Amino acid sequence: MAEEGEPVERSAGGRGSGRAYRLSRWTDPVRLLRRAEADPAVDPLIAAHKAFFPKADVRLLRRAYAVAERYHRGQLRKSGASYVTHPLAVAMILAGLGMDTTTLVAALLHDTVEDTELTLGQVHAEFGEEVAVLVDGVTKLDGSKWGERAEAETFRKIILAAADDLRVLVIKLADRVHNLRTLQFHPKPEKRRRIARASLELLVPFAERLGIYVLKREMEDLAFAHLHPVEYERTRAALAGSAADRAARLGQLMGQLRTALEASRLHARVITRDRHLYSLYQDRRTPAISPAAPPRVGEASRITVLVEGEAADCYVALGAIHGLWHPLPGRLKDFIALPKYNMYQSLHTSVVTPCGETLELAIRTPGMHRVAEYGIISQIQDAAKASETQARQAAHRADLQWLRNLLAWQAHAPSAEFLDSLRVDLRSADIVTFTPAGTVVPLPAGATAIDFAYALDPDTGHRAIGAITNGRLSPLTAALDDGQVVEILTAAESGPSEAWLEAARTGHARVHIAQWLADRRTETAGTAGRRMVAEALAARGVNLLDLEGDGTMLALGAELGYPNLETLYAAVAANAVTVETLADHVAPATGPGGTDAEAGEE
Ligand code: MN
């Protein structure tokens, strides 16, 4: 989609001539473009795609590019480049990652429906259902119709579309990456920061959840540069300035590591790279290390041991490493036996060398490595190599717990709160907890037993009164730790309180608690309204219980448009129906004056 900050600029004539084409179906450019000549601008895209899919139908790509080029003609990016360079660049990013043909076609067309005369119906007719669904998924809702709600509802729309086809989110991420790469052309600094911040809060977490770390790292560094330019530059300079010293020392250490791995008869490759700037900067914030300080060798390097073989061989490598250097207690994480929620698998350990340097290492097979870098994309790619239908199936993942949670609570969240709840839901790294039966319950870090209870099901949440965590009784509001076994104690007559809203971290729990409290308020209003009616009737010598018993009140409520007694009494309490109206209906005052006179005063 055309991001905020990338409003489409049109040169004279671009749109007008586009409109003329719609006059007759015989001059419809989409039809004409079926015979489009090969445009060399699309050749690099085709080459990149063929590297992964040698048998791909590249005519589709040529046609999609021709349509995008024709419809965006006359529109410019902020950089001054013609607009079509943007969808082409987005498709290029996706082709480089190895996405399927359908995704690339949709990427080429992703801004046409939003910003040009092309309609979704035309996209559907020319490129089929799947492409239309993907283009629709990333098309922003019209601000002139949706007003302030447009941004939140656009995100809700993307998520709903992603529930059916995750490729929508993948296109959205590539779209944002290119918009961040060209953000410097936006003239307003405040707008640049807003886009950078929104990228960190809403897009980066989705990249992480889908396991697409290559895009996550790039987005983080681009956003970092725009949000904190001074710190960015200091971090970059510190890393570059220490590169030669670190490389020399790292070379010695990796030599020792390779020897140790060979001695264990493993076929393993050690790869190292510098950490990306944003992650180094983030890690230095808590102990407050200056971004300008030269990073130590272990601090700046990502060391990955790629073990040829089975998962079991990774544990052999771990043994070799721990034999070489002292492991740091409590730092071993087994993401092979217990993969992260985003499919990531590796063994993590931290060791200390005889010279006192701390090193962090990740150990995995080449297959795990591919998932660690590309996440869901690696799975869609494998499926697409078999068939287009299988690619579609691989992109529909009903089993992703984070997506299921998101879908469960979003329906109850009003527009105004949706983005805030989403930010909270996406913000933190996840932990894994267990039921006593061993069922895995993934939660965001900082989640409490309340979140756990609602994650089991909303009813368990509402009735929770306490928790047993690793065998010990603990309050519902206590934060849970990674790996804890949690049992929820419930009582039938119990219910959430306002304080639970503070203690709950997940959107799922918060939405259900808020809903329950709102329902309870209706109930309270109903009780107050009923008392008012009972008193008014008693003044006329009538017992409300009799009228409720014989159905009179229910019939009267239905006549006034209230489906049940609770909503009728709530309406009385809210003064939408006066007590006198009700009383007059069911027990007309007999004597002269009296209550009638009182009613007249209102
Ligand atoms: Mn776009």
PDB file of N, CA, C and O and ligand atoms in Angstrom, residues 1-2 83 86 110-111 175 179, ligand 1:
ATOM      1  N   MET A   1       0.832  -1.188   0.000  1.00  0.00           N
ATOM      2  CA  MET A   1       0.000   0.000   0.000  1.00  0.00           C
ATOM      3  C   MET A   1       0.868   1.238   0.000  1.00  0.00           C
ATOM      4  O   MET A   1       2.014   1.196   0.413  1.00  0.00           O
ATOM      5  N   ALA A   2       0.305   2.323  -0.470  1.00  0.00           N
ATOM      6  CA  ALA A   2       1.019   3.594  -0.388  1.00  0.00           C
ATOM      7  C   ALA A   2       1.050   3.965   1.079  1.00  0.00           C
ATOM      8  O   ALA A   2       0.027   4.173   1.692  1.00  0.00           O
ATOM      9  N   TYR A  83       6.255   6.116 -10.040  1.00  0.00           N
ATOM     10  CA  TYR A  83       5.693   5.345  -8.934  1.00  0.00           C
ATOM     11  C   TYR A  83       5.914   3.851  -9.087  1.00  0.00           C
ATOM     12  O   TYR A  83       6.134   3.129  -8.108  1.00  0.00           O
ATOM     13  N   HIS A  86       8.255   1.522  -7.159  1.00  0.00           N
ATOM     14  CA  HIS A  86       7.984   1.013  -5.807  1.00  0.00           C
ATOM     15  C   HIS A  86       7.411  -0.415  -5.825  1.00  0.00           C
ATOM     16  O   HIS A  86       8.016  -1.313  -5.228  1.00  0.00           O
ATOM     17  N   HIS A 110       0.104  -4.256  -5.862  1.00  0.00           N
ATOM     18  CA  HIS A 110      -0.415  -4.026  -4.514  1.00  0.00           C
ATOM     19  C   HIS A 110      -0.947  -2.621  -4.263  1.00  0.00           C
ATOM     20  O   HIS A 110      -1.777  -2.432  -3.393  1.00  0.00           O
ATOM     21  N   ASP A 111      -0.496  -1.618  -5.016  1.00  0.00           N
ATOM     22  CA  ASP A 111      -1.000  -0.261  -4.802  1.00  0.00           C
ATOM     23  C   ASP A 111      -1.978   0.202  -5.874  1.00  0.00           C
ATOM     24  O   ASP A 111      -2.464   1.342  -5.811  1.00  0.00           O
ATOM     25  N   ASP A 175       6.583  -4.306   1.575  1.00  0.00           N
ATOM     26  CA  ASP A 175       6.115  -2.958   1.249  1.00  0.00           C
ATOM     27  C   ASP A 175       6.724  -1.955   2.234  1.00  0.00           C
ATOM     28  O   ASP A 175       7.291  -0.929   1.856  1.00  0.00           O
ATOM     29  N   ASN A 179       9.443   1.158   1.781  1.00  0.00           N
ATOM     30  CA  ASN A 179       9.095   2.522   2.192  1.00  0.00           C
ATOM     31  C   ASN A 179      10.082   3.065   3.221  1.00  0.00           C
ATOM     32  O   ASN A 179      10.373   4.257   3.235  1.00  0.00           O
TER      33      ASN A 179
HETATM   34 MN    MN B   1       3.132   0.206  -1.291  1.00  0.00          MN
END
